[in-house]
């Protein structure tokens, strides 16, 4: 056994002991490092993890993910202590929409070929948007801060956004913050979607049509599965568009043996564990989220040893944010 493997084994043993001593549960997002996923009690997408933890009797939740995910755990489990092993692990897309802030010079709104009206994230706050479109309900992607959720009418995930939009009685809705998820929904609903111009730096900045063409040329027998945070032109070339949990399920149940995966590369670890007889290729090798990769086993250990980086959402934000989440969860 190498020194590195010995060190990992030692850290793992310490974490497992602390987990028992603290009555803790460890959650890891599908994009986390393989060794972090392997130490977790539950791996999954952000809301799936928070909901699972809320149903348990553990006193401490160690959330290996990014800040808004730990906030969601705090919203759903206010009686539990939520630890975020790396306090600096944020989400650039979630940060693209804020409730308030300095007003900047506005540019003209524009309408693209799908008929989606876009507002520029650097020119509006959420309160500005709500003032501009009074009475229009706000659908907040779970990839948002607790404060933003609290100012929204209902939340959505990448897997249920269409169902959430269609559940609202209004003909026009505001979707924040991801323009690509909005474009995905707009193609699948008759409602008018006013979209925030945010995006995921991993899915949007590192993917284009040429990446798809090259991947398909290299793996002609592979099925292309992409996340709805990918650009619309990439989605149009996909065989399946689905969330991370949907990808795991689709690839496991599919009769195909090869898959090109259009999302953060961390999911490959879980895909290969769940479907060991199949081959998986990342659509672009640059699809790595630096924030997700901040968390290491030593981060988890230190957080548990020191009980540091506690994420606690204040009640005046938690209650309305939970209402937005609950409204989503009520949709069948």
Short mmCIF file of C-alpha atoms in Angstrom, two decimals:
data_model
loop_
_atom_site.label_atom_id
_atom_site.label_comp_id
_atom_site.label_asym_id
_atom_site.label_seq_id
_atom_site.Cartn_x
_atom_site.Cartn_y
_atom_site.Cartn_z
CA UNK A 1 0.00 0.00 0.00
CA UNK A 2 1.39 3.40 -0.97
CA UNK A 3 1.84 6.23 1.53
CA UNK A 4 -0.95 8.18 -0.16
CA UNK A 5 -3.42 5.30 0.18
CA UNK A 6 -2.34 4.83 3.79
CA UNK A 7 -3.01 8.50 4.51
CA UNK A 8 -6.45 8.29 2.89
CA UNK A 9 -7.26 5.19 4.94
CA UNK A 10 -6.23 6.97 8.16
CA UNK A 11 -8.37 10.00 7.35
CA UNK A 12 -11.32 7.79 6.45
CA UNK A 13 -11.04 5.92 9.76
CA UNK A 14 -11.00 9.18 11.70
CA UNK A 15 -14.03 10.47 9.81
CA UNK A 16 -15.98 7.27 10.44
CA UNK A 17 -15.23 7.44 14.15
CA UNK A 18 -16.21 11.09 14.37
CA UNK A 19 -19.38 10.39 12.43
CA UNK A 20 -20.45 7.94 15.10
CA UNK A 21 -19.40 10.21 17.97
CA UNK A 22 -21.24 13.22 16.54
CA UNK A 23 -24.31 11.31 15.37
CA UNK A 24 -23.60 12.75 11.92
CA UNK A 25 -24.61 11.92 8.38
CA UNK A 26 -22.34 12.74 5.43
CA UNK A 27 -23.92 13.87 2.16
CA UNK A 28 -22.00 14.22 -1.10
CA UNK A 29 -23.14 15.72 -4.36
CA UNK A 30 -22.65 13.72 -7.56
CA UNK A 31 -19.93 16.18 -8.65
CA UNK A 32 -17.69 15.67 -5.62
CA UNK A 33 -14.27 14.00 -5.72
CA UNK A 34 -14.50 10.17 -5.87
CA UNK A 35 -12.96 9.67 -2.43
CA UNK A 36 -15.47 12.12 -0.93
CA UNK A 37 -18.38 10.35 -2.61
CA UNK A 38 -17.10 7.05 -1.27
CA UNK A 39 -17.10 8.27 2.35
CA UNK A 40 -20.66 9.61 2.10
CA UNK A 41 -23.74 7.93 3.49
CA UNK A 42 -25.80 9.32 0.61
CA UNK A 43 -24.78 10.69 -2.78
CA UNK A 44 -27.14 12.49 -5.11
CA UNK A 45 -28.27 15.87 -6.39
CA UNK A 46 -28.63 18.85 -4.08
CA UNK A 47 -32.32 18.78 -3.17
CA UNK A 48 -32.45 14.99 -3.11
CA UNK A 49 -29.71 15.01 -0.46
CA UNK A 50 -31.36 17.66 1.71
CA UNK A 51 -34.71 15.90 1.62
CA UNK A 52 -33.10 12.58 2.54
CA UNK A 53 -31.23 14.11 5.47
CA UNK A 54 -34.38 15.79 6.77
CA UNK A 55 -36.00 12.38 7.15
CA UNK A 56 -33.23 11.07 9.41
CA UNK A 57 -32.58 11.42 13.15
CA UNK A 58 -28.94 12.48 12.80
CA UNK A 59 -27.96 15.58 14.76
CA UNK A 60 -25.28 16.77 12.34
CA UNK A 61 -25.36 17.03 8.55
CA UNK A 62 -21.98 17.25 6.82
CA UNK A 63 -22.80 18.55 3.35
CA UNK A 64 -20.07 17.97 0.79
CA UNK A 65 -21.24 20.35 -1.89
CA UNK A 66 -21.54 24.11 -2.30
CA UNK A 67 -23.04 26.86 -0.18
CA UNK A 68 -26.62 26.97 -1.51
CA UNK A 69 -26.90 23.20 -0.99
CA UNK A 70 -25.96 23.49 2.68
CA UNK A 71 -28.50 26.31 2.98
CA UNK A 72 -31.19 24.02 1.57
CA UNK A 73 -30.31 21.43 4.21
CA UNK A 74 -30.63 24.12 6.89
CA UNK A 75 -33.97 25.25 5.47
CA UNK A 76 -35.40 21.72 5.61
CA UNK A 77 -33.66 20.67 8.87
CA UNK A 78 -33.59 23.73 11.15
CA UNK A 79 -33.11 21.55 14.23
CA UNK A 80 -29.91 20.00 12.87
CA UNK A 81 -26.37 21.37 12.69
CA UNK A 82 -25.29 21.71 9.05
CA UNK A 83 -21.58 21.80 8.28
CA UNK A 84 -20.08 22.87 4.94
CA UNK A 85 -16.51 21.46 4.89
CA UNK A 86 -15.23 24.22 2.58
CA UNK A 87 -16.75 27.62 3.31
CA UNK A 88 -15.41 29.02 0.05
CA UNK A 89 -17.29 26.46 -2.04
CA UNK A 90 -19.85 28.63 -3.77
CA UNK A 91 -21.82 28.58 -7.02
CA UNK A 92 -21.17 31.31 -9.61
CA UNK A 93 -24.60 30.78 -11.17
CA UNK A 94 -26.37 31.15 -7.83
CA UNK A 95 -24.39 34.34 -7.24
CA UNK A 96 -25.67 35.80 -10.53
CA UNK A 97 -29.00 36.67 -8.93
CA UNK A 98 -29.33 38.66 -5.72
CA UNK A 99 -32.35 40.06 -3.92
CA UNK A 100 -30.93 43.58 -3.60
CA UNK A 101 -27.75 45.36 -4.59
CA UNK A 102 -26.41 48.36 -6.46
CA UNK A 103 -28.37 49.23 -9.57
CA UNK A 104 -26.22 49.32 -12.70
CA UNK A 105 -26.87 50.84 -16.10
CA UNK A 106 -29.59 48.92 -17.92
CA UNK A 107 -29.29 47.63 -21.42
CA UNK A 108 -32.26 46.84 -23.61
CA UNK A 109 -34.06 43.58 -23.09
CA UNK A 110 -34.01 41.39 -26.13
CA UNK A 111 -36.00 38.44 -27.39
CA UNK A 112 -34.28 35.47 -28.96
CA UNK A 113 -35.62 33.06 -31.56
CA UNK A 114 -37.45 31.03 -28.94
CA UNK A 115 -39.44 34.05 -27.85
CA UNK A 116 -37.75 34.18 -24.45
CA UNK A 117 -37.30 37.62 -22.95
CA UNK A 118 -33.99 37.89 -21.17
CA UNK A 119 -32.93 40.25 -18.38
CA UNK A 120 -29.25 40.75 -17.82
CA UNK A 121 -28.10 39.49 -14.42
CA UNK A 122 -25.59 42.31 -13.93
CA UNK A 123 -28.23 44.98 -14.41
CA UNK A 124 -31.10 43.86 -12.20
CA UNK A 125 -31.71 42.58 -8.74
CA UNK A 126 -34.58 40.19 -8.14
CA UNK A 127 -36.60 43.00 -6.55
CA UNK A 128 -36.01 45.09 -9.69
CA UNK A 129 -37.29 42.23 -11.81
CA UNK A 130 -40.40 41.78 -9.67
CA UNK A 131 -41.10 45.51 -9.83
CA UNK A 132 -40.72 45.49 -13.62
CA UNK A 133 -43.13 42.56 -13.96
CA UNK A 134 -45.65 43.00 -11.11
CA UNK A 135 -47.78 39.97 -10.37
CA UNK A 136 -45.64 37.62 -12.46
CA UNK A 137 -44.67 34.58 -10.34
CA UNK A 138 -40.99 33.82 -9.81
CA UNK A 139 -39.76 30.25 -10.29
CA UNK A 140 -36.40 29.84 -8.58
CA UNK A 141 -34.07 27.04 -9.53
CA UNK A 142 -32.82 25.28 -6.39
CA UNK A 143 -29.37 26.52 -7.44
CA UNK A 144 -30.04 29.85 -5.72
CA UNK A 145 -29.38 31.34 -2.30
CA UNK A 146 -31.85 30.99 0.55
CA UNK A 147 -32.52 34.75 0.35
CA UNK A 148 -33.50 34.45 -3.31
CA UNK A 149 -35.73 31.45 -2.61
CA UNK A 150 -37.44 33.48 0.12
CA UNK A 151 -38.36 36.17 -2.45
CA UNK A 152 -39.62 33.60 -4.96
CA UNK A 153 -43.03 32.01 -5.35
CA UNK A 154 -41.93 28.46 -5.98
CA UNK A 155 -38.75 26.47 -6.53
CA UNK A 156 -37.88 23.98 -9.25
CA UNK A 157 -35.19 21.46 -10.09
CA UNK A 158 -33.70 20.62 -13.46
CA UNK A 159 -35.95 17.56 -13.61
CA UNK A 160 -39.29 19.18 -12.72
CA UNK A 161 -39.00 22.73 -14.11
CA UNK A 162 -41.61 22.13 -16.84
CA UNK A 163 -44.06 20.60 -14.38
CA UNK A 164 -43.55 23.53 -11.99
CA UNK A 165 -44.05 26.15 -14.71
CA UNK A 166 -47.20 24.42 -15.95
CA UNK A 167 -48.58 24.18 -12.42
CA UNK A 168 -48.89 27.97 -12.18
CA UNK A 169 -52.15 29.57 -13.31
CA UNK A 170 -50.46 32.61 -14.84
CA UNK A 171 -49.59 32.64 -18.56
CA UNK A 172 -46.25 34.35 -17.92
CA UNK A 173 -43.59 33.32 -15.38
CA UNK A 174 -40.13 34.54 -14.39
CA UNK A 175 -37.45 31.83 -14.23
CA UNK A 176 -34.19 32.44 -12.40
CA UNK A 177 -31.23 32.23 -12.70
CA UNK A 178 -30.25 29.85 -15.55
CA UNK A 179 -31.08 30.95 -19.10
CA UNK A 180 -30.38 27.48 -20.51
CA UNK A 181 -32.79 25.78 -18.13
CA UNK A 182 -35.31 28.47 -19.07
CA UNK A 183 -34.77 27.72 -22.76
CA UNK A 184 -35.28 24.02 -22.04
CA UNK A 185 -38.58 24.79 -20.29
CA UNK A 186 -39.70 27.27 -22.94
CA UNK A 187 -39.57 24.57 -25.63
CA UNK A 188 -41.85 22.37 -23.54
CA UNK A 189 -44.54 24.77 -22.36
CA UNK A 190 -46.97 27.20 -23.96
CA UNK A 191 -46.34 29.78 -21.24
CA UNK A 192 -44.18 32.83 -21.78
CA UNK A 193 -40.95 32.63 -19.79
CA UNK A 194 -39.09 35.74 -18.73
CA UNK A 195 -35.61 34.44 -18.06
CA UNK A 196 -32.74 35.73 -15.99
CA UNK A 197 -29.51 35.76 -17.98
CA UNK A 198 -27.50 33.55 -15.65
CA UNK A 199 -25.63 30.38 -16.49
CA UNK A 200 -23.45 27.62 -15.09
CA UNK A 201 -19.82 28.28 -15.93
CA UNK A 202 -19.16 24.54 -16.29
CA UNK A 203 -22.08 23.69 -18.56
CA UNK A 204 -22.27 26.90 -20.55
CA UNK A 205 -18.72 28.17 -20.93
CA UNK A 206 -17.09 24.87 -21.80
CA UNK A 207 -19.53 23.43 -24.33
CA UNK A 208 -20.45 24.15 -27.91
CA UNK A 209 -21.56 22.35 -31.07
CA UNK A 210 -17.99 21.55 -32.08
CA UNK A 211 -17.45 19.67 -28.81
CA UNK A 212 -20.47 17.52 -29.61
CA UNK A 213 -19.33 16.84 -33.16
CA UNK A 214 -15.87 15.82 -31.99
CA UNK A 215 -17.19 13.57 -29.21
CA UNK A 216 -19.61 11.84 -31.57
CA UNK A 217 -16.84 11.33 -34.13
CA UNK A 218 -14.61 9.75 -31.46
CA UNK A 219 -17.43 7.62 -30.03
CA UNK A 220 -19.91 6.95 -32.87
CA UNK A 221 -21.79 4.25 -30.98
CA UNK A 222 -22.27 6.32 -27.82
CA UNK A 223 -25.53 7.92 -26.69
CA UNK A 224 -25.27 11.62 -25.85
CA UNK A 225 -26.79 12.52 -22.47
CA UNK A 226 -26.66 16.15 -21.37
CA UNK A 227 -27.84 18.36 -18.51
CA UNK A 228 -30.45 21.07 -19.21
CA UNK A 229 -27.93 23.65 -17.99
CA UNK A 230 -26.08 23.07 -21.29
CA UNK A 231 -26.58 25.59 -24.13
CA UNK A 232 -29.73 25.02 -26.24
CA UNK A 233 -27.72 24.17 -29.36
CA UNK A 234 -25.99 21.37 -27.41
CA UNK A 235 -29.30 20.15 -26.02
CA UNK A 236 -30.67 19.97 -29.56
CA UNK A 237 -27.97 17.44 -30.48
CA UNK A 238 -28.54 15.21 -27.43
CA UNK A 239 -30.27 11.85 -27.28
CA UNK A 240 -31.38 12.52 -23.70
CA UNK A 241 -31.63 15.71 -21.62
CA UNK A 242 -31.93 15.10 -17.91
CA UNK A 243 -30.74 15.94 -14.40
CA UNK A 244 -27.81 14.20 -12.71
CA UNK A 245 -30.14 11.75 -10.99
CA UNK A 246 -31.90 11.24 -14.30
CA UNK A 247 -28.57 10.49 -15.98
CA UNK A 248 -27.76 7.81 -13.42
CA UNK A 249 -31.16 6.21 -13.88
CA UNK A 250 -31.19 6.50 -17.69
CA UNK A 251 -27.73 5.03 -18.17
CA UNK A 252 -28.38 2.18 -15.76
CA UNK A 253 -31.65 1.20 -17.43
CA UNK A 254 -30.54 1.76 -21.03
CA UNK A 255 -29.59 -1.14 -23.29
CA UNK A 256 -26.79 0.97 -24.77
CA UNK A 257 -23.22 0.29 -23.67
CA UNK A 258 -21.53 3.63 -24.38
CA UNK A 259 -22.46 7.13 -23.28
CA UNK A 260 -21.12 10.64 -23.80
CA UNK A 261 -21.92 12.63 -20.68
CA UNK A 262 -22.56 16.37 -20.84
CA UNK A 263 -22.24 17.48 -17.23
CA UNK A 264 -19.56 17.94 -14.55
CA UNK A 265 -17.02 15.12 -14.69
CA UNK A 266 -17.54 14.06 -11.05
CA UNK A 267 -20.64 12.10 -12.02
CA UNK A 268 -18.51 9.63 -13.99
CA UNK A 269 -17.45 7.98 -10.72
CA UNK A 270 -21.02 7.16 -9.75
CA UNK A 271 -21.99 6.18 -13.30
CA UNK A 272 -19.15 3.67 -13.48
CA UNK A 273 -20.03 2.25 -10.06
CA UNK A 274 -23.71 1.89 -10.94
CA UNK A 275 -23.09 0.51 -14.43
CA UNK A 276 -19.70 -1.27 -14.35
CA UNK A 277 -20.20 -2.99 -17.71
CA UNK A 278 -20.67 0.25 -19.62
CA UNK A 279 -18.34 2.93 -21.00
CA UNK A 280 -18.66 6.63 -20.17
CA UNK A 281 -16.92 9.57 -21.83
CA UNK A 282 -17.02 13.20 -20.73
CA UNK A 283 -18.23 15.58 -23.44
CA UNK A 284 -15.48 18.06 -22.69
CA UNK A 285 -12.53 17.45 -20.36
CA UNK A 286 -12.79 21.03 -19.10
CA UNK A 287 -16.13 20.29 -17.47
CA UNK A 288 -14.72 20.47 -13.96
CA UNK A 289 -16.28 22.61 -11.25
CA UNK A 290 -13.51 24.10 -9.09
CA UNK A 291 -15.98 24.81 -6.31
CA UNK A 292 -17.16 21.21 -6.14
CA UNK A 293 -13.56 20.04 -6.12
CA UNK A 294 -12.60 22.26 -3.17
CA UNK A 295 -13.84 19.63 -0.73
CA UNK A 296 -11.28 16.98 0.15
CA UNK A 297 -11.33 14.22 2.72
CA UNK A 298 -9.14 16.40 4.96
CA UNK A 299 -11.75 19.19 4.61
CA UNK A 300 -14.42 16.82 5.89
CA UNK A 301 -12.27 15.66 8.77
CA UNK A 302 -11.31 19.16 9.87
CA UNK A 303 -14.90 20.40 9.70
CA UNK A 304 -16.04 17.54 11.90
CA UNK A 305 -13.15 17.87 14.35
CA UNK A 306 -13.68 21.60 14.83
CA UNK A 307 -17.45 21.67 14.14
CA UNK A 308 -16.66 24.58 11.86
CA UNK A 309 -18.46 26.35 9.01
CA UNK A 310 -21.94 25.92 10.40
CA UNK A 311 -24.58 27.01 7.88
CA UNK A 312 -27.68 28.36 9.59
CA UNK A 313 -30.41 30.17 7.66
CA UNK A 314 -32.15 32.85 9.77
CA UNK A 315 -35.83 32.18 10.45
CA UNK A 316 -37.04 35.30 8.63
CA UNK A 317 -35.45 33.87 5.46
CA UNK A 318 -35.83 30.17 6.18
CA UNK A 319 -39.63 30.21 6.58
CA UNK A 320 -40.50 31.87 3.22
CA UNK A 321 -37.72 29.92 1.48
CA UNK A 322 -39.16 26.68 2.83
CA UNK A 323 -42.60 27.76 1.62
CA UNK A 324 -41.23 28.07 -1.93
CA UNK A 325 -39.65 24.61 -1.65
CA UNK A 326 -42.80 23.10 -0.13
CA UNK A 327 -44.93 24.46 -2.97
CA UNK A 328 -42.71 22.64 -5.41
CA UNK A 329 -42.80 19.42 -3.40
CA UNK A 330 -46.62 19.52 -3.34
CA UNK A 331 -46.75 19.18 -7.13
CA UNK A 332 -47.47 15.58 -8.14
#
